[in-house]
């Protein structure tokens, strides 16, 4: 009779999961700071406080690790989108209040993940096409767009208006993270200041509300 392979103990499974997350965290940081080409698996192992060979053991190649970093980030976005949608629809609040909440949620999300923002910016400026090969990326943004329309009561047949609103929200929240040391400082703004985040949220909300109110005045799509 063939012997059954011993199963891994819960402790070993937890240790493996913890090590995997450490590697992903280190890789995300290095890919964001240095770029893909300037980051090696050995570098990742050093920052993750594991052996040089451990990242390769868990993920195989550097390309596979890079892909796993991106997939984890998009999975986090999908979770946040779903939780935000559920919260908004259950609140019974007006579209204006829901929009303010959506702005705050997304601004807090990207502020807590500056390495993800920088990583995507690097991808956009490179010749790499790894993002095009991530099906989850398309799923996430489609879900985000659908949630945005539903939360704000926008006409579901008009995808372009909601897409532009969502794109504006993304751009306005990402810019200070990417350009904190360039444009913002030159303008006398400090993204690390205690009141900057709240001021930014109010400003973005005001801009988007203005766009929504103008749209509502010119159409019957606002419900």
mmCIF file with all atom_site columns, C-alpha atoms in Angstrom:
data_model
loop_
_atom_site.group_PDB
_atom_site.id
_atom_site.type_symbol
_atom_site.label_atom_id
_atom_site.label_alt_id
_atom_site.label_comp_id
_atom_site.label_asym_id
_atom_site.label_entity_id
_atom_site.label_seq_id
_atom_site.pdbx_PDB_ins_code
_atom_site.Cartn_x
_atom_site.Cartn_y
_atom_site.Cartn_z
_atom_site.occupancy
_atom_site.B_iso_or_equiv
_atom_site.pdbx_formal_charge
_atom_site.auth_seq_id
_atom_site.auth_comp_id
_atom_site.auth_asym_id
_atom_site.auth_atom_id
_atom_site.pdbx_PDB_model_num
ATOM 1   C CA . UNK A 1 1   ? 0.000   0.000  0.000   1.00 0.00 ? 1   UNK A CA 1
ATOM 2   C CA . UNK A 1 2   ? 1.350   3.388  -0.950  1.00 0.00 ? 2   UNK A CA 1
ATOM 3   C CA . UNK A 1 3   ? 2.206   5.656  1.911   1.00 0.00 ? 3   UNK A CA 1
ATOM 4   C CA . UNK A 1 4   ? 0.302   8.904  2.226   1.00 0.00 ? 4   UNK A CA 1
ATOM 5   C CA . UNK A 1 5   ? 2.555   11.936 2.212   1.00 0.00 ? 5   UNK A CA 1
ATOM 6   C CA . UNK A 1 6   ? 2.517   13.670 5.580   1.00 0.00 ? 6   UNK A CA 1
ATOM 7   C CA . UNK A 1 7   ? 0.517   16.863 5.578   1.00 0.00 ? 7   UNK A CA 1
ATOM 8   C CA . UNK A 1 8   ? 2.108   20.109 6.618   1.00 0.00 ? 8   UNK A CA 1
ATOM 9   C CA . UNK A 1 9   ? 1.408   21.228 10.149  1.00 0.00 ? 9   UNK A CA 1
ATOM 10  C CA . UNK A 1 10  ? -0.659  24.409 10.668  1.00 0.00 ? 10  UNK A CA 1
ATOM 11  C CA . UNK A 1 11  ? 2.413   26.098 12.134  1.00 0.00 ? 11  UNK A CA 1
ATOM 12  C CA . UNK A 1 12  ? 4.517   25.341 9.058   1.00 0.00 ? 12  UNK A CA 1
ATOM 13  C CA . UNK A 1 13  ? 1.730   26.562 6.783   1.00 0.00 ? 13  UNK A CA 1
ATOM 14  C CA . UNK A 1 14  ? 1.469   29.822 8.726   1.00 0.00 ? 14  UNK A CA 1
ATOM 15  C CA . UNK A 1 15  ? 5.237   30.257 8.631   1.00 0.00 ? 15  UNK A CA 1
ATOM 16  C CA . UNK A 1 16  ? 5.249   29.717 4.864   1.00 0.00 ? 16  UNK A CA 1
ATOM 17  C CA . UNK A 1 17  ? 2.427   32.213 4.380   1.00 0.00 ? 17  UNK A CA 1
ATOM 18  C CA . UNK A 1 18  ? 4.231   34.747 6.554   1.00 0.00 ? 18  UNK A CA 1
ATOM 19  C CA . UNK A 1 19  ? 7.458   34.299 4.596   1.00 0.00 ? 19  UNK A CA 1
ATOM 20  C CA . UNK A 1 20  ? 5.591   34.649 1.304   1.00 0.00 ? 20  UNK A CA 1
ATOM 21  C CA . UNK A 1 21  ? 4.055   37.940 2.438   1.00 0.00 ? 21  UNK A CA 1
ATOM 22  C CA . UNK A 1 22  ? 7.444   39.208 3.616   1.00 0.00 ? 22  UNK A CA 1
ATOM 23  C CA . UNK A 1 23  ? 8.874   38.505 0.186   1.00 0.00 ? 23  UNK A CA 1
ATOM 24  C CA . UNK A 1 24  ? 5.967   40.209 -1.575  1.00 0.00 ? 24  UNK A CA 1
ATOM 25  C CA . UNK A 1 25  ? 6.300   43.267 0.672   1.00 0.00 ? 25  UNK A CA 1
ATOM 26  C CA . UNK A 1 26  ? 10.027  43.508 0.027   1.00 0.00 ? 26  UNK A CA 1
ATOM 27  C CA . UNK A 1 27  ? 9.617   42.992 -3.705  1.00 0.00 ? 27  UNK A CA 1
ATOM 28  C CA . UNK A 1 28  ? 6.897   45.624 -3.974  1.00 0.00 ? 28  UNK A CA 1
ATOM 29  C CA . UNK A 1 29  ? 9.113   48.123 -2.186  1.00 0.00 ? 29  UNK A CA 1
ATOM 30  C CA . UNK A 1 30  ? 12.184  47.412 -4.318  1.00 0.00 ? 30  UNK A CA 1
ATOM 31  C CA . UNK A 1 31  ? 10.348  47.275 -7.633  1.00 0.00 ? 31  UNK A CA 1
ATOM 32  C CA . UNK A 1 32  ? 8.753   50.620 -6.764  1.00 0.00 ? 32  UNK A CA 1
ATOM 33  C CA . UNK A 1 33  ? 11.983  52.272 -5.592  1.00 0.00 ? 33  UNK A CA 1
ATOM 34  C CA . UNK A 1 34  ? 14.504  50.840 -8.070  1.00 0.00 ? 34  UNK A CA 1
ATOM 35  C CA . UNK A 1 35  ? 12.439  49.489 -10.928 1.00 0.00 ? 35  UNK A CA 1
ATOM 36  C CA . UNK A 1 36  ? 12.210  45.965 -12.280 1.00 0.00 ? 36  UNK A CA 1
ATOM 37  C CA . UNK A 1 37  ? 15.550  45.875 -14.076 1.00 0.00 ? 37  UNK A CA 1
ATOM 38  C CA . UNK A 1 38  ? 17.553  47.107 -11.079 1.00 0.00 ? 38  UNK A CA 1
ATOM 39  C CA . UNK A 1 39  ? 16.046  44.631 -8.629  1.00 0.00 ? 39  UNK A CA 1
ATOM 40  C CA . UNK A 1 40  ? 17.314  41.075 -8.189  1.00 0.00 ? 40  UNK A CA 1
ATOM 41  C CA . UNK A 1 41  ? 15.862  38.126 -6.311  1.00 0.00 ? 41  UNK A CA 1
ATOM 42  C CA . UNK A 1 42  ? 18.887  38.302 -4.014  1.00 0.00 ? 42  UNK A CA 1
ATOM 43  C CA . UNK A 1 43  ? 18.050  41.939 -3.227  1.00 0.00 ? 43  UNK A CA 1
ATOM 44  C CA . UNK A 1 44  ? 14.507  40.919 -2.380  1.00 0.00 ? 44  UNK A CA 1
ATOM 45  C CA . UNK A 1 45  ? 15.721  38.135 -0.118  1.00 0.00 ? 45  UNK A CA 1
ATOM 46  C CA . UNK A 1 46  ? 17.994  40.522 1.762   1.00 0.00 ? 46  UNK A CA 1
ATOM 47  C CA . UNK A 1 47  ? 15.249  43.092 2.375   1.00 0.00 ? 47  UNK A CA 1
ATOM 48  C CA . UNK A 1 48  ? 12.792  40.343 3.335   1.00 0.00 ? 48  UNK A CA 1
ATOM 49  C CA . UNK A 1 49  ? 15.324  38.925 5.836   1.00 0.00 ? 49  UNK A CA 1
ATOM 50  C CA . UNK A 1 50  ? 15.359  35.535 4.154   1.00 0.00 ? 50  UNK A CA 1
ATOM 51  C CA . UNK A 1 51  ? 18.073  33.689 2.236   1.00 0.00 ? 51  UNK A CA 1
ATOM 52  C CA . UNK A 1 52  ? 19.020  34.731 -1.290  1.00 0.00 ? 52  UNK A CA 1
ATOM 53  C CA . UNK A 1 53  ? 17.405  31.596 -2.693  1.00 0.00 ? 53  UNK A CA 1
ATOM 54  C CA . UNK A 1 54  ? 14.100  31.823 -0.820  1.00 0.00 ? 54  UNK A CA 1
ATOM 55  C CA . UNK A 1 55  ? 12.299  34.247 -3.187  1.00 0.00 ? 55  UNK A CA 1
ATOM 56  C CA . UNK A 1 56  ? 13.087  31.913 -6.077  1.00 0.00 ? 56  UNK A CA 1
ATOM 57  C CA . UNK A 1 57  ? 11.875  28.915 -4.087  1.00 0.00 ? 57  UNK A CA 1
ATOM 58  C CA . UNK A 1 58  ? 8.501   30.552 -3.474  1.00 0.00 ? 58  UNK A CA 1
ATOM 59  C CA . UNK A 1 59  ? 7.957   32.318 -6.794  1.00 0.00 ? 59  UNK A CA 1
ATOM 60  C CA . UNK A 1 60  ? 10.332  30.861 -9.372  1.00 0.00 ? 60  UNK A CA 1
ATOM 61  C CA . UNK A 1 61  ? 11.598  33.735 -11.501 1.00 0.00 ? 61  UNK A CA 1
ATOM 62  C CA . UNK A 1 62  ? 11.812  37.474 -10.952 1.00 0.00 ? 62  UNK A CA 1
ATOM 63  C CA . UNK A 1 63  ? 9.106   37.945 -13.581 1.00 0.00 ? 63  UNK A CA 1
ATOM 64  C CA . UNK A 1 64  ? 6.791   35.603 -11.674 1.00 0.00 ? 64  UNK A CA 1
ATOM 65  C CA . UNK A 1 65  ? 7.474   37.468 -8.437  1.00 0.00 ? 65  UNK A CA 1
ATOM 66  C CA . UNK A 1 66  ? 6.785   40.799 -10.118 1.00 0.00 ? 66  UNK A CA 1
ATOM 67  C CA . UNK A 1 67  ? 3.508   39.466 -11.454 1.00 0.00 ? 67  UNK A CA 1
ATOM 68  C CA . UNK A 1 68  ? 2.551   38.142 -8.010  1.00 0.00 ? 68  UNK A CA 1
ATOM 69  C CA . UNK A 1 69  ? 3.196   41.586 -6.494  1.00 0.00 ? 69  UNK A CA 1
ATOM 70  C CA . UNK A 1 70  ? 0.848   43.208 -8.997  1.00 0.00 ? 70  UNK A CA 1
ATOM 71  C CA . UNK A 1 71  ? -1.800  40.511 -8.623  1.00 0.00 ? 71  UNK A CA 1
ATOM 72  C CA . UNK A 1 72  ? -1.818  40.926 -4.853  1.00 0.00 ? 72  UNK A CA 1
ATOM 73  C CA . UNK A 1 73  ? -2.277  44.677 -5.187  1.00 0.00 ? 73  UNK A CA 1
ATOM 74  C CA . UNK A 1 74  ? -5.158  44.363 -7.628  1.00 0.00 ? 74  UNK A CA 1
ATOM 75  C CA . UNK A 1 75  ? -6.772  41.755 -5.388  1.00 0.00 ? 75  UNK A CA 1
ATOM 76  C CA . UNK A 1 76  ? -6.585  44.265 -2.522  1.00 0.00 ? 76  UNK A CA 1
ATOM 77  C CA . UNK A 1 77  ? -8.235  46.895 -4.722  1.00 0.00 ? 77  UNK A CA 1
ATOM 78  C CA . UNK A 1 78  ? -11.033 44.502 -5.650  1.00 0.00 ? 78  UNK A CA 1
ATOM 79  C CA . UNK A 1 79  ? -11.675 43.748 -1.983  1.00 0.00 ? 79  UNK A CA 1
ATOM 80  C CA . UNK A 1 80  ? -11.759 47.467 -1.175  1.00 0.00 ? 80  UNK A CA 1
ATOM 81  C CA . UNK A 1 81  ? -14.141 48.162 -4.077  1.00 0.00 ? 81  UNK A CA 1
ATOM 82  C CA . UNK A 1 82  ? -16.548 45.451 -2.964  1.00 0.00 ? 82  UNK A CA 1
ATOM 83  C CA . UNK A 1 83  ? -16.466 46.504 0.671   1.00 0.00 ? 83  UNK A CA 1
ATOM 84  C CA . UNK A 1 84  ? -16.969 50.154 -0.274  1.00 0.00 ? 84  UNK A CA 1
ATOM 85  C CA . UNK A 1 85  ? -19.891 49.332 -2.534  1.00 0.00 ? 85  UNK A CA 1
ATOM 86  C CA . UNK A 1 86  ? -21.576 47.234 0.142   1.00 0.00 ? 86  UNK A CA 1
ATOM 87  C CA . UNK A 1 87  ? -21.080 49.973 2.710   1.00 0.00 ? 87  UNK A CA 1
ATOM 88  C CA . UNK A 1 88  ? -22.365 52.712 0.405   1.00 0.00 ? 88  UNK A CA 1
ATOM 89  C CA . UNK A 1 89  ? -25.488 50.874 -0.736  1.00 0.00 ? 89  UNK A CA 1
ATOM 90  C CA . UNK A 1 90  ? -26.373 49.888 2.820   1.00 0.00 ? 90  UNK A CA 1
ATOM 91  C CA . UNK A 1 91  ? -25.972 53.441 4.130   1.00 0.00 ? 91  UNK A CA 1
ATOM 92  C CA . UNK A 1 92  ? -29.068 54.908 2.493   1.00 0.00 ? 92  UNK A CA 1
ATOM 93  C CA . UNK A 1 93  ? -27.227 58.208 2.148   1.00 0.00 ? 93  UNK A CA 1
ATOM 94  C CA . UNK A 1 94  ? -27.505 60.742 -0.669  1.00 0.00 ? 94  UNK A CA 1
ATOM 95  C CA . UNK A 1 95  ? -25.155 60.497 -3.671  1.00 0.00 ? 95  UNK A CA 1
ATOM 96  C CA . UNK A 1 96  ? -23.291 63.545 -2.337  1.00 0.00 ? 96  UNK A CA 1
ATOM 97  C CA . UNK A 1 97  ? -22.512 61.857 0.980   1.00 0.00 ? 97  UNK A CA 1
ATOM 98  C CA . UNK A 1 98  ? -21.656 58.590 -0.749  1.00 0.00 ? 98  UNK A CA 1
ATOM 99  C CA . UNK A 1 99  ? -19.275 60.397 -3.100  1.00 0.00 ? 99  UNK A CA 1
ATOM 100 C CA . UNK A 1 100 ? -17.471 62.029 -0.177  1.00 0.00 ? 100 UNK A CA 1
ATOM 101 C CA . UNK A 1 101 ? -17.099 58.595 1.390   1.00 0.00 ? 101 UNK A CA 1
ATOM 102 C CA . UNK A 1 102 ? -15.794 57.090 -1.846  1.00 0.00 ? 102 UNK A CA 1
ATOM 103 C CA . UNK A 1 103 ? -13.207 59.851 -2.184  1.00 0.00 ? 103 UNK A CA 1
ATOM 104 C CA . UNK A 1 104 ? -12.068 59.358 1.410   1.00 0.00 ? 104 UNK A CA 1
ATOM 105 C CA . UNK A 1 105 ? -11.900 55.582 1.036   1.00 0.00 ? 105 UNK A CA 1
ATOM 106 C CA . UNK A 1 106 ? -9.848  55.676 -2.143  1.00 0.00 ? 106 UNK A CA 1
ATOM 107 C CA . UNK A 1 107 ? -7.554  58.461 -0.946  1.00 0.00 ? 107 UNK A CA 1
ATOM 108 C CA . UNK A 1 108 ? -6.832  56.504 2.239   1.00 0.00 ? 108 UNK A CA 1
ATOM 109 C CA . UNK A 1 109 ? -6.312  53.307 0.244   1.00 0.00 ? 109 UNK A CA 1
ATOM 110 C CA . UNK A 1 110 ? -3.638  54.727 -2.068  1.00 0.00 ? 110 UNK A CA 1
ATOM 111 C CA . UNK A 1 111 ? -2.014  56.752 0.726   1.00 0.00 ? 111 UNK A CA 1
ATOM 112 C CA . UNK A 1 112 ? -1.490  53.491 2.604   1.00 0.00 ? 112 UNK A CA 1
ATOM 113 C CA . UNK A 1 113 ? 0.043   51.899 -0.514  1.00 0.00 ? 113 UNK A CA 1
ATOM 114 C CA . UNK A 1 114 ? 2.465   54.441 -2.014  1.00 0.00 ? 114 UNK A CA 1
ATOM 115 C CA . UNK A 1 115 ? 4.684   51.667 -3.348  1.00 0.00 ? 115 UNK A CA 1
ATOM 116 C CA . UNK A 1 116 ? 1.829   50.308 -5.451  1.00 0.00 ? 116 UNK A CA 1
ATOM 117 C CA . UNK A 1 117 ? 1.223   53.735 -6.960  1.00 0.00 ? 117 UNK A CA 1
ATOM 118 C CA . UNK A 1 118 ? 4.913   54.189 -7.788  1.00 0.00 ? 118 UNK A CA 1
ATOM 119 C CA . UNK A 1 119 ? 5.119   50.662 -9.164  1.00 0.00 ? 119 UNK A CA 1
ATOM 120 C CA . UNK A 1 120 ? 2.254   51.309 -11.582 1.00 0.00 ? 120 UNK A CA 1
ATOM 121 C CA . UNK A 1 121 ? 3.823   54.613 -12.604 1.00 0.00 ? 121 UNK A CA 1
ATOM 122 C CA . UNK A 1 122 ? 7.059   52.792 -13.421 1.00 0.00 ? 122 UNK A CA 1
ATOM 123 C CA . UNK A 1 123 ? 5.151   50.270 -15.495 1.00 0.00 ? 123 UNK A CA 1
ATOM 124 C CA . UNK A 1 124 ? 3.428   53.060 -17.404 1.00 0.00 ? 124 UNK A CA 1
ATOM 125 C CA . UNK A 1 125 ? 6.771   54.663 -18.274 1.00 0.00 ? 125 UNK A CA 1
ATOM 126 C CA . UNK A 1 126 ? 8.471   51.437 -19.324 1.00 0.00 ? 126 UNK A CA 1
ATOM 127 C CA . UNK A 1 127 ? 8.200   49.255 -22.395 1.00 0.00 ? 127 UNK A CA 1
ATOM 128 C CA . UNK A 1 128 ? 7.052   46.314 -20.317 1.00 0.00 ? 128 UNK A CA 1
ATOM 129 C CA . UNK A 1 129 ? 3.613   44.859 -21.013 1.00 0.00 ? 129 UNK A CA 1
ATOM 130 C CA . UNK A 1 130 ? 3.080   42.856 -17.845 1.00 0.00 ? 130 UNK A CA 1
ATOM 131 C CA . UNK A 1 131 ? -0.069  44.796 -16.915 1.00 0.00 ? 131 UNK A CA 1
ATOM 132 C CA . UNK A 1 132 ? -1.685  43.837 -20.196 1.00 0.00 ? 132 UNK A CA 1
ATOM 133 C CA . UNK A 1 133 ? -1.261  40.200 -19.207 1.00 0.00 ? 133 UNK A CA 1
ATOM 134 C CA . UNK A 1 134 ? -3.099  40.545 -15.899 1.00 0.00 ? 134 UNK A CA 1
ATOM 135 C CA . UNK A 1 135 ? -6.770  39.590 -16.357 1.00 0.00 ? 135 UNK A CA 1
ATOM 136 C CA . UNK A 1 136 ? -7.482  40.658 -12.778 1.00 0.00 ? 136 UNK A CA 1
ATOM 137 C CA . UNK A 1 137 ? -6.575  44.243 -13.683 1.00 0.00 ? 137 UNK A CA 1
ATOM 138 C CA . UNK A 1 138 ? -9.480  44.443 -16.138 1.00 0.00 ? 138 UNK A CA 1
ATOM 139 C CA . UNK A 1 139 ? -11.847 42.730 -13.719 1.00 0.00 ? 139 UNK A CA 1
ATOM 140 C CA . UNK A 1 140 ? -10.962 45.179 -10.959 1.00 0.00 ? 140 UNK A CA 1
ATOM 141 C CA . UNK A 1 141 ? -11.479 48.333 -12.987 1.00 0.00 ? 141 UNK A CA 1
ATOM 142 C CA . UNK A 1 142 ? -14.718 47.045 -14.486 1.00 0.00 ? 142 UNK A CA 1
ATOM 143 C CA . UNK A 1 143 ? -16.008 46.262 -11.006 1.00 0.00 ? 143 UNK A CA 1
ATOM 144 C CA . UNK A 1 144 ? -14.863 49.662 -9.769  1.00 0.00 ? 144 UNK A CA 1
ATOM 145 C CA . UNK A 1 145 ? -16.625 51.422 -12.622 1.00 0.00 ? 145 UNK A CA 1
ATOM 146 C CA . UNK A 1 146 ? -19.836 49.458 -12.111 1.00 0.00 ? 146 UNK A CA 1
ATOM 147 C CA . UNK A 1 147 ? -19.739 50.140 -8.371  1.00 0.00 ? 147 UNK A CA 1
ATOM 148 C CA . UNK A 1 148 ? -19.148 53.846 -8.969  1.00 0.00 ? 148 UNK A CA 1
ATOM 149 C CA . UNK A 1 149 ? -22.173 54.077 -11.246 1.00 0.00 ? 149 UNK A CA 1
ATOM 150 C CA . UNK A 1 150 ? -24.379 52.122 -8.877  1.00 0.00 ? 150 UNK A CA 1
ATOM 151 C CA . UNK A 1 151 ? -23.313 53.960 -5.731  1.00 0.00 ? 151 UNK A CA 1
ATOM 152 C CA . UNK A 1 152 ? -23.919 57.377 -7.296  1.00 0.00 ? 152 UNK A CA 1
ATOM 153 C CA . UNK A 1 153 ? -27.086 56.425 -9.137  1.00 0.00 ? 153 UNK A CA 1
ATOM 154 C CA . UNK A 1 154 ? -25.664 57.192 -12.564 1.00 0.00 ? 154 UNK A CA 1
ATOM 155 C CA . UNK A 1 155 ? -27.260 56.033 -15.794 1.00 0.00 ? 155 UNK A CA 1
ATOM 156 C CA . UNK A 1 156 ? -25.849 52.532 -16.337 1.00 0.00 ? 156 UNK A CA 1
ATOM 157 C CA . UNK A 1 157 ? -26.028 52.992 -20.096 1.00 0.00 ? 157 UNK A CA 1
ATOM 158 C CA . UNK A 1 158 ? -23.610 55.935 -19.965 1.00 0.00 ? 158 UNK A CA 1
ATOM 159 C CA . UNK A 1 159 ? -20.259 54.389 -19.134 1.00 0.00 ? 159 UNK A CA 1
ATOM 160 C CA . UNK A 1 160 ? -18.113 57.249 -20.413 1.00 0.00 ? 160 UNK A CA 1
ATOM 161 C CA . UNK A 1 161 ? -19.297 59.810 -17.857 1.00 0.00 ? 161 UNK A CA 1
ATOM 162 C CA . UNK A 1 162 ? -18.710 57.488 -14.922 1.00 0.00 ? 162 UNK A CA 1
ATOM 163 C CA . UNK A 1 163 ? -15.360 56.437 -16.378 1.00 0.00 ? 163 UNK A CA 1
ATOM 164 C CA . UNK A 1 164 ? -14.185 60.041 -16.589 1.00 0.00 ? 164 UNK A CA 1
ATOM 165 C CA . UNK A 1 165 ? -15.316 60.705 -13.013 1.00 0.00 ? 165 UNK A CA 1
ATOM 166 C CA . UNK A 1 166 ? -13.472 57.632 -11.758 1.00 0.00 ? 166 UNK A CA 1
ATOM 167 C CA . UNK A 1 167 ? -10.384 58.546 -13.786 1.00 0.00 ? 167 UNK A CA 1
ATOM 168 C CA . UNK A 1 168 ? -10.431 62.026 -12.258 1.00 0.00 ? 168 UNK A CA 1
ATOM 169 C CA . UNK A 1 169 ? -10.659 60.541 -8.767  1.00 0.00 ? 169 UNK A CA 1
ATOM 170 C CA . UNK A 1 170 ? -7.698  58.250 -9.448  1.00 0.00 ? 170 UNK A CA 1
ATOM 171 C CA . UNK A 1 171 ? -5.573  61.016 -10.974 1.00 0.00 ? 171 UNK A CA 1
ATOM 172 C CA . UNK A 1 172 ? -6.253  63.518 -8.198  1.00 0.00 ? 172 UNK A CA 1
ATOM 173 C CA . UNK A 1 173 ? -5.416  61.042 -5.442  1.00 0.00 ? 173 UNK A CA 1
ATOM 174 C CA . UNK A 1 174 ? -2.311  59.603 -7.120  1.00 0.00 ? 174 UNK A CA 1
ATOM 175 C CA . UNK A 1 175 ? -0.601  62.849 -8.087  1.00 0.00 ? 175 UNK A CA 1
ATOM 176 C CA . UNK A 1 176 ? 0.499   63.963 -4.575  1.00 0.00 ? 176 UNK A CA 1
ATOM 177 C CA . UNK A 1 177 ? 1.967   60.521 -3.914  1.00 0.00 ? 177 UNK A CA 1
ATOM 178 C CA . UNK A 1 178 ? 4.061   60.558 -7.071  1.00 0.00 ? 178 UNK A CA 1
ATOM 179 C CA . UNK A 1 179 ? 5.019   64.241 -6.995  1.00 0.00 ? 179 UNK A CA 1
ATOM 180 C CA . UNK A 1 180 ? 5.298   65.034 -3.302  1.00 0.00 ? 180 UNK A CA 1
ATOM 181 C CA . UNK A 1 181 ? 8.938   66.007 -3.776  1.00 0.00 ? 181 UNK A CA 1
ATOM 182 C CA . UNK A 1 182 ? 8.521   67.888 -7.048  1.00 0.00 ? 182 UNK A CA 1
ATOM 183 C CA . UNK A 1 183 ? 5.447   69.973 -7.807  1.00 0.00 ? 183 UNK A CA 1
ATOM 184 C CA . UNK A 1 184 ? 3.914   69.980 -4.331  1.00 0.00 ? 184 UNK A CA 1
ATOM 185 C CA . UNK A 1 185 ? 6.965   71.332 -2.523  1.00 0.00 ? 185 UNK A CA 1
ATOM 186 C CA . UNK A 1 186 ? 7.432   73.970 -5.205  1.00 0.00 ? 186 UNK A CA 1
ATOM 187 C CA . UNK A 1 187 ? 3.867   75.098 -4.502  1.00 0.00 ? 187 UNK A CA 1
ATOM 188 C CA . UNK A 1 188 ? 4.444   75.230 -0.768  1.00 0.00 ? 188 UNK A CA 1
ATOM 189 C CA . UNK A 1 189 ? 2.394   72.104 -0.079  1.00 0.00 ? 189 UNK A CA 1
ATOM 190 C CA . UNK A 1 190 ? 3.583   69.375 2.246   1.00 0.00 ? 190 UNK A CA 1
ATOM 191 C CA . UNK A 1 191 ? 1.822   66.018 1.746   1.00 0.00 ? 191 UNK A CA 1
ATOM 192 C CA . UNK A 1 192 ? 3.144   64.924 5.146   1.00 0.00 ? 192 UNK A CA 1
ATOM 193 C CA . UNK A 1 193 ? 1.417   67.812 6.933   1.00 0.00 ? 193 UNK A CA 1
ATOM 194 C CA . UNK A 1 194 ? -1.285  66.681 9.399   1.00 0.00 ? 194 UNK A CA 1
ATOM 195 C CA . UNK A 1 195 ? -4.096  68.505 7.595   1.00 0.00 ? 195 UNK A CA 1
ATOM 196 C CA . UNK A 1 196 ? -3.033  67.886 3.989   1.00 0.00 ? 196 UNK A CA 1
ATOM 197 C CA . UNK A 1 197 ? -4.926  64.617 3.495   1.00 0.00 ? 197 UNK A CA 1
ATOM 198 C CA . UNK A 1 198 ? -8.243  66.001 4.745   1.00 0.00 ? 198 UNK A CA 1
ATOM 199 C CA . UNK A 1 199 ? -7.864  69.196 2.734   1.00 0.00 ? 199 UNK A CA 1
ATOM 200 C CA . UNK A 1 200 ? -7.137  67.141 -0.352  1.00 0.00 ? 200 UNK A CA 1
ATOM 201 C CA . UNK A 1 201 ? -10.195 64.934 0.173   1.00 0.00 ? 201 UNK A CA 1
ATOM 202 C CA . UNK A 1 202 ? -12.463 67.964 0.560   1.00 0.00 ? 202 UNK A CA 1
ATOM 203 C CA . UNK A 1 203 ? -11.029 69.562 -2.572  1.00 0.00 ? 203 UNK A CA 1
ATOM 204 C CA . UNK A 1 204 ? -11.485 66.435 -4.686  1.00 0.00 ? 204 UNK A CA 1
ATOM 205 C CA . UNK A 1 205 ? -15.007 65.907 -3.360  1.00 0.00 ? 205 UNK A CA 1
ATOM 206 C CA . UNK A 1 206 ? -15.914 69.503 -4.179  1.00 0.00 ? 206 UNK A CA 1
ATOM 207 C CA . UNK A 1 207 ? -14.630 69.160 -7.748  1.00 0.00 ? 207 UNK A CA 1
ATOM 208 C CA . UNK A 1 208 ? -16.468 65.910 -8.395  1.00 0.00 ? 208 UNK A CA 1
ATOM 209 C CA . UNK A 1 209 ? -19.673 67.173 -6.803  1.00 0.00 ? 209 UNK A CA 1
ATOM 210 C CA . UNK A 1 210 ? -19.547 70.191 -9.071  1.00 0.00 ? 210 UNK A CA 1
ATOM 211 C CA . UNK A 1 211 ? -19.264 67.914 -12.089 1.00 0.00 ? 211 UNK A CA 1
ATOM 212 C CA . UNK A 1 212 ? -22.128 65.732 -10.896 1.00 0.00 ? 212 UNK A CA 1
ATOM 213 C CA . UNK A 1 213 ? -24.406 68.680 -10.183 1.00 0.00 ? 213 UNK A CA 1
ATOM 214 C CA . UNK A 1 214 ? -23.721 70.166 -13.602 1.00 0.00 ? 214 UNK A CA 1
ATOM 215 C CA . UNK A 1 215 ? -24.495 66.812 -15.157 1.00 0.00 ? 215 UNK A CA 1
ATOM 216 C CA . UNK A 1 216 ? -27.714 66.496 -13.158 1.00 0.00 ? 216 UNK A CA 1
ATOM 217 C CA . UNK A 1 217 ? -28.837 69.922 -14.316 1.00 0.00 ? 217 UNK A CA 1
ATOM 218 C CA . UNK A 1 218 ? -28.381 68.938 -17.949 1.00 0.00 ? 218 UNK A CA 1
ATOM 219 C CA . UNK A 1 219 ? -29.874 65.464 -17.913 1.00 0.00 ? 219 UNK A CA 1
ATOM 220 C CA . UNK A 1 220 ? -32.334 63.243 -16.124 1.00 0.00 ? 220 UNK A CA 1
ATOM 221 C CA . UNK A 1 221 ? -29.768 60.545 -15.366 1.00 0.00 ? 221 UNK A CA 1
ATOM 222 C CA . UNK A 1 222 ? -29.373 61.511 -11.706 1.00 0.00 ? 222 UNK A CA 1
ATOM 223 C CA . UNK A 1 223 ? -31.639 59.380 -9.601  1.00 0.00 ? 223 UNK A CA 1
#
